XYZ file of C-alpha atoms in Angstrom:
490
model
C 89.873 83.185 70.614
C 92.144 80.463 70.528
C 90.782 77.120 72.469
C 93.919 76.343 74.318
C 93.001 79.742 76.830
C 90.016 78.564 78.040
C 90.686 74.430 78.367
C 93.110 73.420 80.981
C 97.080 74.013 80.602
C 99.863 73.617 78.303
C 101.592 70.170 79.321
C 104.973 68.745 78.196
C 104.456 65.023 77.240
C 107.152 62.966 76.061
C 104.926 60.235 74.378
C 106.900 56.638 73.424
C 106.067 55.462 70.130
C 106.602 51.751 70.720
C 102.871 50.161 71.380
C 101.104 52.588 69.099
C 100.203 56.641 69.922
C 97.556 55.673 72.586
C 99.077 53.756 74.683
C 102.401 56.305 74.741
C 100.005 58.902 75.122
C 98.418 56.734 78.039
C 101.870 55.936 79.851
C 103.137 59.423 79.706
C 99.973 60.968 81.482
C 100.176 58.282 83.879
C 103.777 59.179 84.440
C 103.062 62.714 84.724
C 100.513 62.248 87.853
C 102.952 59.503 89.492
C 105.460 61.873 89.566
C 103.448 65.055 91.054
C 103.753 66.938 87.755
C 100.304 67.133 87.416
C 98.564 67.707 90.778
C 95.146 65.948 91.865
C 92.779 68.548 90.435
C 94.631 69.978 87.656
C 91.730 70.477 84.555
C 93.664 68.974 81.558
C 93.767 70.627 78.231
C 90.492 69.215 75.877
C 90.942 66.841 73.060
C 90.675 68.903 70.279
C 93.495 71.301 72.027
C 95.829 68.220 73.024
C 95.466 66.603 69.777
C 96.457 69.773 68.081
C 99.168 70.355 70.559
C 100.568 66.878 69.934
C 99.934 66.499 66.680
C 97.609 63.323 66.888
C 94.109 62.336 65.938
C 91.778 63.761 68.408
C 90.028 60.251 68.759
C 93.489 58.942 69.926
C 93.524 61.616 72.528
C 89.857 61.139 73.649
C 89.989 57.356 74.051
C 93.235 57.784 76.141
C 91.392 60.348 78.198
C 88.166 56.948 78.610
C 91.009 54.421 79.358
C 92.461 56.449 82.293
C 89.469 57.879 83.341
C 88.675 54.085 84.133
C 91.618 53.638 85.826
C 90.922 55.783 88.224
C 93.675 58.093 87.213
C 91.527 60.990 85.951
C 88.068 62.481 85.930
C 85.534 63.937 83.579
C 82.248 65.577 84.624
C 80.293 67.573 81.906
C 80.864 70.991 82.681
C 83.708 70.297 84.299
C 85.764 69.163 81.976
C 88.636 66.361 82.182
C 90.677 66.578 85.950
C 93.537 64.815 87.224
C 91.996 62.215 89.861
C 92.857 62.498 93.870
C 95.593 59.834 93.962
C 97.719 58.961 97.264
C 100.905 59.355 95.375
C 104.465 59.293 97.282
C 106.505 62.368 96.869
C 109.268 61.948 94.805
C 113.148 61.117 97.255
C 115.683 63.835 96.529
C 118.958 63.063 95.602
C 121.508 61.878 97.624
C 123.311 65.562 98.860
C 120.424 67.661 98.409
C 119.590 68.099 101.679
C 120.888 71.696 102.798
C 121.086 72.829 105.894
C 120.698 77.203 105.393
C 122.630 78.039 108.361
C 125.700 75.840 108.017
C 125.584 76.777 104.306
C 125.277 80.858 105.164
C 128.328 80.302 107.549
C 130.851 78.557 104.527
C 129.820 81.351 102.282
C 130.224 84.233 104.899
C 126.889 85.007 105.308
C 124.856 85.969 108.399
C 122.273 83.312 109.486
C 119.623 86.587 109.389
C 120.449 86.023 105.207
C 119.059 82.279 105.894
C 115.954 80.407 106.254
C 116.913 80.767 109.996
C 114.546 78.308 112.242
C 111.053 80.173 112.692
C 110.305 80.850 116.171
C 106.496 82.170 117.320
C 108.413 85.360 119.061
C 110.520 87.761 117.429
C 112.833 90.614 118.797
C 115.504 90.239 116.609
C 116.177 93.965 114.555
C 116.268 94.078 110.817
C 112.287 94.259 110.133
C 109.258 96.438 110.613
C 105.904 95.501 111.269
C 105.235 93.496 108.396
C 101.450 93.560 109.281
C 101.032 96.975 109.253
C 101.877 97.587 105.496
C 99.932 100.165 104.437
C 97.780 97.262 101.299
C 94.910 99.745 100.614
C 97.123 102.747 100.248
C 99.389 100.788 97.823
C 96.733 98.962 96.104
C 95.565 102.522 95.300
C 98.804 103.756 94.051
C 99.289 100.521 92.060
C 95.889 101.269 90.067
C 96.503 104.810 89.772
C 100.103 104.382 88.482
C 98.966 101.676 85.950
C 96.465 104.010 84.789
C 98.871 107.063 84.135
C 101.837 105.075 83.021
C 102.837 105.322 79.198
C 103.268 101.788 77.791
C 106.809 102.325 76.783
C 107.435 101.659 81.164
C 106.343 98.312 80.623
C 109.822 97.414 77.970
C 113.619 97.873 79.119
C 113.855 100.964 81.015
C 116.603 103.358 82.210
C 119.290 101.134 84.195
C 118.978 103.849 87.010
C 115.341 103.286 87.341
C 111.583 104.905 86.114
C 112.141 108.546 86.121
C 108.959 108.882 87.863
C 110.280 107.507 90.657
C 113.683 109.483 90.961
C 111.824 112.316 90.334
C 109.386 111.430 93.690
C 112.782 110.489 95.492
C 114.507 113.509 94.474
C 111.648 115.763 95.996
C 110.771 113.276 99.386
C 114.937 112.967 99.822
C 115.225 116.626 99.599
C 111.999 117.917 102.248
C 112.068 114.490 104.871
C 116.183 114.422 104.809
C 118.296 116.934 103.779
C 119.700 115.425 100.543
C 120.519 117.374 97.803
C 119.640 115.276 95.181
C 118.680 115.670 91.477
C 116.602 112.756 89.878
C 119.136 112.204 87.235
C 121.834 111.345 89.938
C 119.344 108.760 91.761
C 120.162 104.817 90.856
C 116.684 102.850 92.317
C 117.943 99.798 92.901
C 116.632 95.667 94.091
C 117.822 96.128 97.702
C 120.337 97.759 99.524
C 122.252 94.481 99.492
C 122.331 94.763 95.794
C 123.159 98.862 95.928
C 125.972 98.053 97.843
C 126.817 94.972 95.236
C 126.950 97.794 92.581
C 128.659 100.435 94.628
C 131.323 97.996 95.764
C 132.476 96.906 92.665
C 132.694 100.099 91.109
C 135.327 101.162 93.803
C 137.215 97.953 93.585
C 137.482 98.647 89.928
C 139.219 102.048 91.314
C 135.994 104.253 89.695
C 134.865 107.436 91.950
C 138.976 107.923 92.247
C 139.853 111.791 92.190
C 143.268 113.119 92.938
C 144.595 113.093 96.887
C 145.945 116.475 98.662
C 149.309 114.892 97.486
C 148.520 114.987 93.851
C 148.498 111.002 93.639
C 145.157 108.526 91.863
C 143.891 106.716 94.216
C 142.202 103.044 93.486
C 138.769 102.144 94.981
C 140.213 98.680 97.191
C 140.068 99.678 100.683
C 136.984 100.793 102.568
C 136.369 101.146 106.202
C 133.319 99.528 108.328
C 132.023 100.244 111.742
C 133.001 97.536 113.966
C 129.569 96.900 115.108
C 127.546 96.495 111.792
C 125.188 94.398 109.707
C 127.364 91.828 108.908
C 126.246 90.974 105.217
C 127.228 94.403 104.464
C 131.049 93.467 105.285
C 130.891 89.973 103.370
C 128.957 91.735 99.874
C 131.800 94.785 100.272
C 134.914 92.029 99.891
C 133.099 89.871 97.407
C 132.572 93.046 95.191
C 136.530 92.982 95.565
C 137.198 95.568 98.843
C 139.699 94.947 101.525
C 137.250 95.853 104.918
C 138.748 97.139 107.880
C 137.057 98.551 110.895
C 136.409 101.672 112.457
C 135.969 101.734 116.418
C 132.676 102.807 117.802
C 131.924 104.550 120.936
C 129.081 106.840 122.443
C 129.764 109.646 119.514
C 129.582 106.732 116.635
C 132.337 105.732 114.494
C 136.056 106.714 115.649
C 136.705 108.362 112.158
C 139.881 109.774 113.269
C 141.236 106.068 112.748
C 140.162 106.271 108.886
C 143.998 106.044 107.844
C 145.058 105.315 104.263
C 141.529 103.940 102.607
C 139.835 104.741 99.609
C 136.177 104.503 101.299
C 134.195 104.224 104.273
C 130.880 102.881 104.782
C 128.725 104.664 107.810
C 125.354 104.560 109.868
C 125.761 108.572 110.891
C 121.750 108.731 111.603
C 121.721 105.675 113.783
C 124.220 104.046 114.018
C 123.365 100.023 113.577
C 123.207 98.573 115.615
C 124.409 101.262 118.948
C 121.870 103.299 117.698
C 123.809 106.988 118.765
C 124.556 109.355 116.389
C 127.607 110.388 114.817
C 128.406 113.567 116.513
C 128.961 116.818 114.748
C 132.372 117.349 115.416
C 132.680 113.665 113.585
C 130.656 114.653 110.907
C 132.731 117.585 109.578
C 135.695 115.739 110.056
C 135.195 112.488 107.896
C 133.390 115.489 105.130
C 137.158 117.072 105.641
C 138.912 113.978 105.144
C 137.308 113.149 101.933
C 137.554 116.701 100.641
C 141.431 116.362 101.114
C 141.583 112.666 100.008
C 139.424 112.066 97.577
C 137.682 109.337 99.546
C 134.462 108.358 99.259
C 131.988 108.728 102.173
C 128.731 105.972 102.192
C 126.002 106.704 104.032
C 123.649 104.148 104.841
C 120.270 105.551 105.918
C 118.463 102.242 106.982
C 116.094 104.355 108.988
C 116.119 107.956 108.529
C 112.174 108.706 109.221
C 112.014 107.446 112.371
C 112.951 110.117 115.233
C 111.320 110.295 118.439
C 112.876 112.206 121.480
C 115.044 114.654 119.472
C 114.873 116.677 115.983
C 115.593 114.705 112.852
C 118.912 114.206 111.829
C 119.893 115.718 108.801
C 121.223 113.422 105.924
C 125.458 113.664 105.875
C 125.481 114.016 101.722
C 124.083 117.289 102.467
C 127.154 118.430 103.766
C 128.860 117.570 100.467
C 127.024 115.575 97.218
C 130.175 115.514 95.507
C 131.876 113.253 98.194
C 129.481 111.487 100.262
C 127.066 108.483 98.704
C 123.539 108.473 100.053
C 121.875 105.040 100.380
C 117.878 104.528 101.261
C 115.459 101.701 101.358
C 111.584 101.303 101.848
C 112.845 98.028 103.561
C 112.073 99.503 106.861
C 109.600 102.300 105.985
C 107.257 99.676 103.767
C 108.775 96.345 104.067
C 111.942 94.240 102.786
C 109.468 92.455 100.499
C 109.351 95.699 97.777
C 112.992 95.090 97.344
C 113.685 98.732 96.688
C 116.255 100.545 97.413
C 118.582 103.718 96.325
C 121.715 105.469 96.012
C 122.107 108.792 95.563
C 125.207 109.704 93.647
C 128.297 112.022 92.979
C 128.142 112.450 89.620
C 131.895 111.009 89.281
C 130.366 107.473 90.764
C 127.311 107.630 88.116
C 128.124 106.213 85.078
C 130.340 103.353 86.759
C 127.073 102.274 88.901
C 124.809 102.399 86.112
C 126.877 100.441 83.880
C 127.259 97.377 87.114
C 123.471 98.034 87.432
C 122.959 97.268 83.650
C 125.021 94.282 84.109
C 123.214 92.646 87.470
C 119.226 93.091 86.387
C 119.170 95.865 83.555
C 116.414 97.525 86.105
C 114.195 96.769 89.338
C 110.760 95.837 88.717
C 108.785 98.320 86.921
C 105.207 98.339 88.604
C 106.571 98.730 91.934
C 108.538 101.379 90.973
C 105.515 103.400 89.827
C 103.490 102.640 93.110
C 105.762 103.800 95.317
C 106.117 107.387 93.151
C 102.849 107.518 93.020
C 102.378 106.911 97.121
C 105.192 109.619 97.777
C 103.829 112.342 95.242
C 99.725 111.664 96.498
C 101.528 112.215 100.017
C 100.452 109.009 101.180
C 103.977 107.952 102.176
C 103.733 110.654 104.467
C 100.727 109.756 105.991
C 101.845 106.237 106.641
C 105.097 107.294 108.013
C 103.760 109.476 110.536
C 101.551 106.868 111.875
C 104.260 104.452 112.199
C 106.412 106.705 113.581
C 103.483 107.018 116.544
C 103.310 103.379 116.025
C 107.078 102.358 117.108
C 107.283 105.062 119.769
C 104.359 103.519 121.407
C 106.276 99.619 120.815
C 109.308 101.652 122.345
C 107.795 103.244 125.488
C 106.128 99.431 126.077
C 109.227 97.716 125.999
C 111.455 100.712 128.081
C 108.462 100.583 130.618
C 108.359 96.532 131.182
C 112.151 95.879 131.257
C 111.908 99.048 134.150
C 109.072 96.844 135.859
C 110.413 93.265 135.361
C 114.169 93.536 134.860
C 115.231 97.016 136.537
C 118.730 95.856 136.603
C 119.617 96.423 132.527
C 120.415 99.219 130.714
C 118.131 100.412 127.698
C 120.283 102.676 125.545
C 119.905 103.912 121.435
C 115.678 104.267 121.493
C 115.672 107.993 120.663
C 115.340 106.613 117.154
C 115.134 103.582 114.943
C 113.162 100.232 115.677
C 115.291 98.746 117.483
C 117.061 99.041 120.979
C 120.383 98.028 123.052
C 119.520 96.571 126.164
C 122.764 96.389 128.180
C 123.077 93.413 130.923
C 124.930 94.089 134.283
C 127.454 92.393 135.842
C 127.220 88.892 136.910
C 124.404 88.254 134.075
C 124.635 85.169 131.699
C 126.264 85.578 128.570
C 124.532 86.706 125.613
C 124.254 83.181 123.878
C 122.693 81.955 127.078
C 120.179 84.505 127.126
C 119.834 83.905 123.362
C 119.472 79.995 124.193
C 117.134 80.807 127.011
C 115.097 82.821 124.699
C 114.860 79.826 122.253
C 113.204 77.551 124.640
C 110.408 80.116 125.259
C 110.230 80.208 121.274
C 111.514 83.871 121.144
C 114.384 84.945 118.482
C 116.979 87.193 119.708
C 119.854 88.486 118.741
C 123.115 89.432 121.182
C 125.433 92.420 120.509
C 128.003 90.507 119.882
C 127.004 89.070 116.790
C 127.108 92.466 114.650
C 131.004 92.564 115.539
C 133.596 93.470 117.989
C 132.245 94.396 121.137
C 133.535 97.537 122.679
C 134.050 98.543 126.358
C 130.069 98.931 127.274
C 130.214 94.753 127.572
C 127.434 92.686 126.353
C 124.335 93.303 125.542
C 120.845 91.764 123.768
C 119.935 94.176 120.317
C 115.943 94.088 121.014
C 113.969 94.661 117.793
C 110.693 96.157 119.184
C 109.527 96.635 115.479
C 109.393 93.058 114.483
C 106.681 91.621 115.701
C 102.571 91.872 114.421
C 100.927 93.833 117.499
C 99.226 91.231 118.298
C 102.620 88.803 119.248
C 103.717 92.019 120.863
C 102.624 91.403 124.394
C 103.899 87.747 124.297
C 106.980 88.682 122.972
C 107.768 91.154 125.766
C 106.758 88.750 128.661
C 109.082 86.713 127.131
C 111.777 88.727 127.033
C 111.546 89.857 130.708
C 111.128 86.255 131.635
C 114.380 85.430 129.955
C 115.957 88.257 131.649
C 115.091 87.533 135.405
C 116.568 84.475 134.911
């Protein structure tokens, strides 16, 4: 076995040759702990190893190693080996301009501060997350070892740009039974994130692929693409960076106004739940935006941010079942796991495959391999099932807390769009203070919230505070919802 694996690390020295090879050899390992390169307590690479590395008599190294152990600046103990000393060195100034401030920067690029290193607070409500505590670590620990165990060592190279057929296949089957997609695993792109599956999907339209002929006989180019006017707003801003013109759709109690599609190539949806209203598109709504892409040649996105959670009504069936060929169906495990997996998927008409594939190639090659085998192994040894059904319970029970204290402590709101999802609209009555009050309020108390109005154009119902009950660990539940009602009784 080669000496260098079992005697400290690999360091990058930059040794002066004026004075002699010790005492450049000396300098440049002081340098290297003055400048927090090597941290107090780092075991440094024997003398044998480091003269080999360097190229140098090992007695050089070894009385450089005595002269700065005397110093002060390292230590040896037999046994232990040689150690960089405990020294009370400065850290290193930045630059002048390095500073960055996350927010201000998110804002000049478009971005939403939610995309930022947004200020912590002890109390979150905002939507956007699940219960990042309640990740199911034995369960996927288990699937990790089993997968590793089972998987062929060709997974480990380059792999298929669309992802580890294992995993379409699992997706395929779950996609099918849980949602009503029609979906074959060879039409299934996994992807980093359903930021970066739009990324991919977006500039395949702008570069006018998907395009099939209108009801007038005429191409039409993949630039223009319709949004729901209340949305996640780092959906719009990655859409018109891929190259899209955005325009929005109207939304009211029966979801997007898709009767206002007009002359666009695309349109990007919530039908499930809608984000952040939470009502569904209706079914009158969903045949008719099917219809117009059938006589168009549009193409019809569906984002599915939160398709397994349904509470006070049946599950609502995935829109690409009423048509693979013209609608796009888009998952994550961002809400059902946690963001943290960064997996995601599309589900494609076969006309949109090759184009995707080829801007997946182009972004990453593929999403991380290991990850992609755990989580078809979880879904096929059915213990994504198991964990979704007990979060479903889970958020109901967050739901019917939150519904039941605003009734006791703020009767005067409105709590609308909790018959699914994780999050909830709580609507504020006339006279109340404005939604950045109530956010600012919420601050002091160290509670994160977000107001309607920041997810777009705020429609006739009048403002409102978009409560994520899902958020927090259970046990900064209570505190978060005391909170709340405090900052809503004024």
């Amino acid at each position: 076995m080669d000496e260098r694996a079992n005697h400290g690390v690999d360091l990058h020295l930059e040794l002066s040759r004026d004075g002699g090879l010790r005492a450049g050899l000396e300098g440049a390992l002081r340098a290297a702990v003055r400048e927090g390169r090597l941290a107090a307590g780092t075991r440094l690479p024997s003398s044998r190893t480091l003269a080999k590395d360097l190229g140098i008599a090992r007695n050089t190294v070894a009385d450089a190693y005595g002269q700065l152990v005397a110093e002060g600046w390292l230590t040896a103990r037999q046994g232990s080996g040689t150690r960089v000393a405990g020294r009370a060195c400065p850290e290193p100034p930045l630059p002048a301009g390095t500073l960055i401030d996350p927010v201000s920067q998110a804002a000049e690029h478009g971005l939403s501060e939610t995309a930022t290193l947004a200020q912590p607070r002890q109390y979150d409500l905002r939507p956007g997350s699940p219960d990042l505590s309640s990740f199911p670590r034995a369960a996927w620990l288990a699937a990790a070892r089993q997968a590793l165990n089972r998987a062929p060592n060709e997974a480990f190279g380059y792999t298929d740009p669309r992802g580890r057929p294992e995993l379409r296949e699992a997706l395929a089957g779950y996609l099918s039974r849980a949602r009503g997609v029609r979906a074959h695993p060879d039409l299934v792109v996994v992807c980093t994130g359903f930021v970066q599956a739009v990324g991919l999907l977006g500039r395949a339209l702008a570069a006018g692929h998907g395009a099939s002929s209108t009801g007038r006989g005429t191409p039409r180019g993949g630039r223009r693409i319709a949004v729901e006017a209340l949305g996640f707003p780092d959906t719009r801003t990655v859409l018109r960076r891929a190259g899209l013109t955005t325009y929005e759709l109207p939304v009211d109690a029966d979801g997007a106004r898709v009767d206002a599609l007009g002359d666009t190539d695309a349109v990007l949806l919530t039908p499930s739940h809608q984000y952040p209203t939470g009502v569904p598109l209706s079914p009158t709504r969903r045949g008719e935006v099917v219809a117009w892409a059938r006589a168009t040649g549009g193409v019809v996105v569906e984002d599915d941010y939160d398709g397994e959670f349904r509470y006070d009504r049946q599950p609502v069936g995935a829109l690409q079942g009423l048509d693979p060929s013209a609608v796009v169906y888009a998952g994550t495990a961002s809400k059902s796991l946690v963001p943290g997996l960064r997996l995601a998927w599309l589900v494609l008409p076969s006309r949109l495959l090759e184009p995707v594939v080829a801007e997946k190639r182009m972004a990453d090659h593929h999403s991380p391999v290991i990850d992609q085998l755990t989580l078809a192994e979880l879904i096929s040894s059915g213990a994504y099932d198991r964990h979704v059904r007990r979060m479903r319970l889970h958020y109901r029970g967050r739901r019917d807390r939150l519904v039941a204290a605003l009734a006791e402590h703020a009767p005067r709101v409105r709590v609308s769009g909790i018959a699914a999802g994780l999050h909830a609209v709580v609507e504020l009555p006339p006279g109340s203070p404005s939604e950045d009050e109530l956010v600012a309020r919420a601050a002091r108390l160290d509670l994160a919230l977000a107001g309607k109005s920041y997810y777009g154009t705020v429609d006739a119902a009048g403002p409102a505070l978009v409560i994520g009950y899902g958020s927090p660990p259970e046990h900064a539940f209570t505190g978060a919802l005391e909170r709340l009602c405090a900052v809503l009784a004024g």
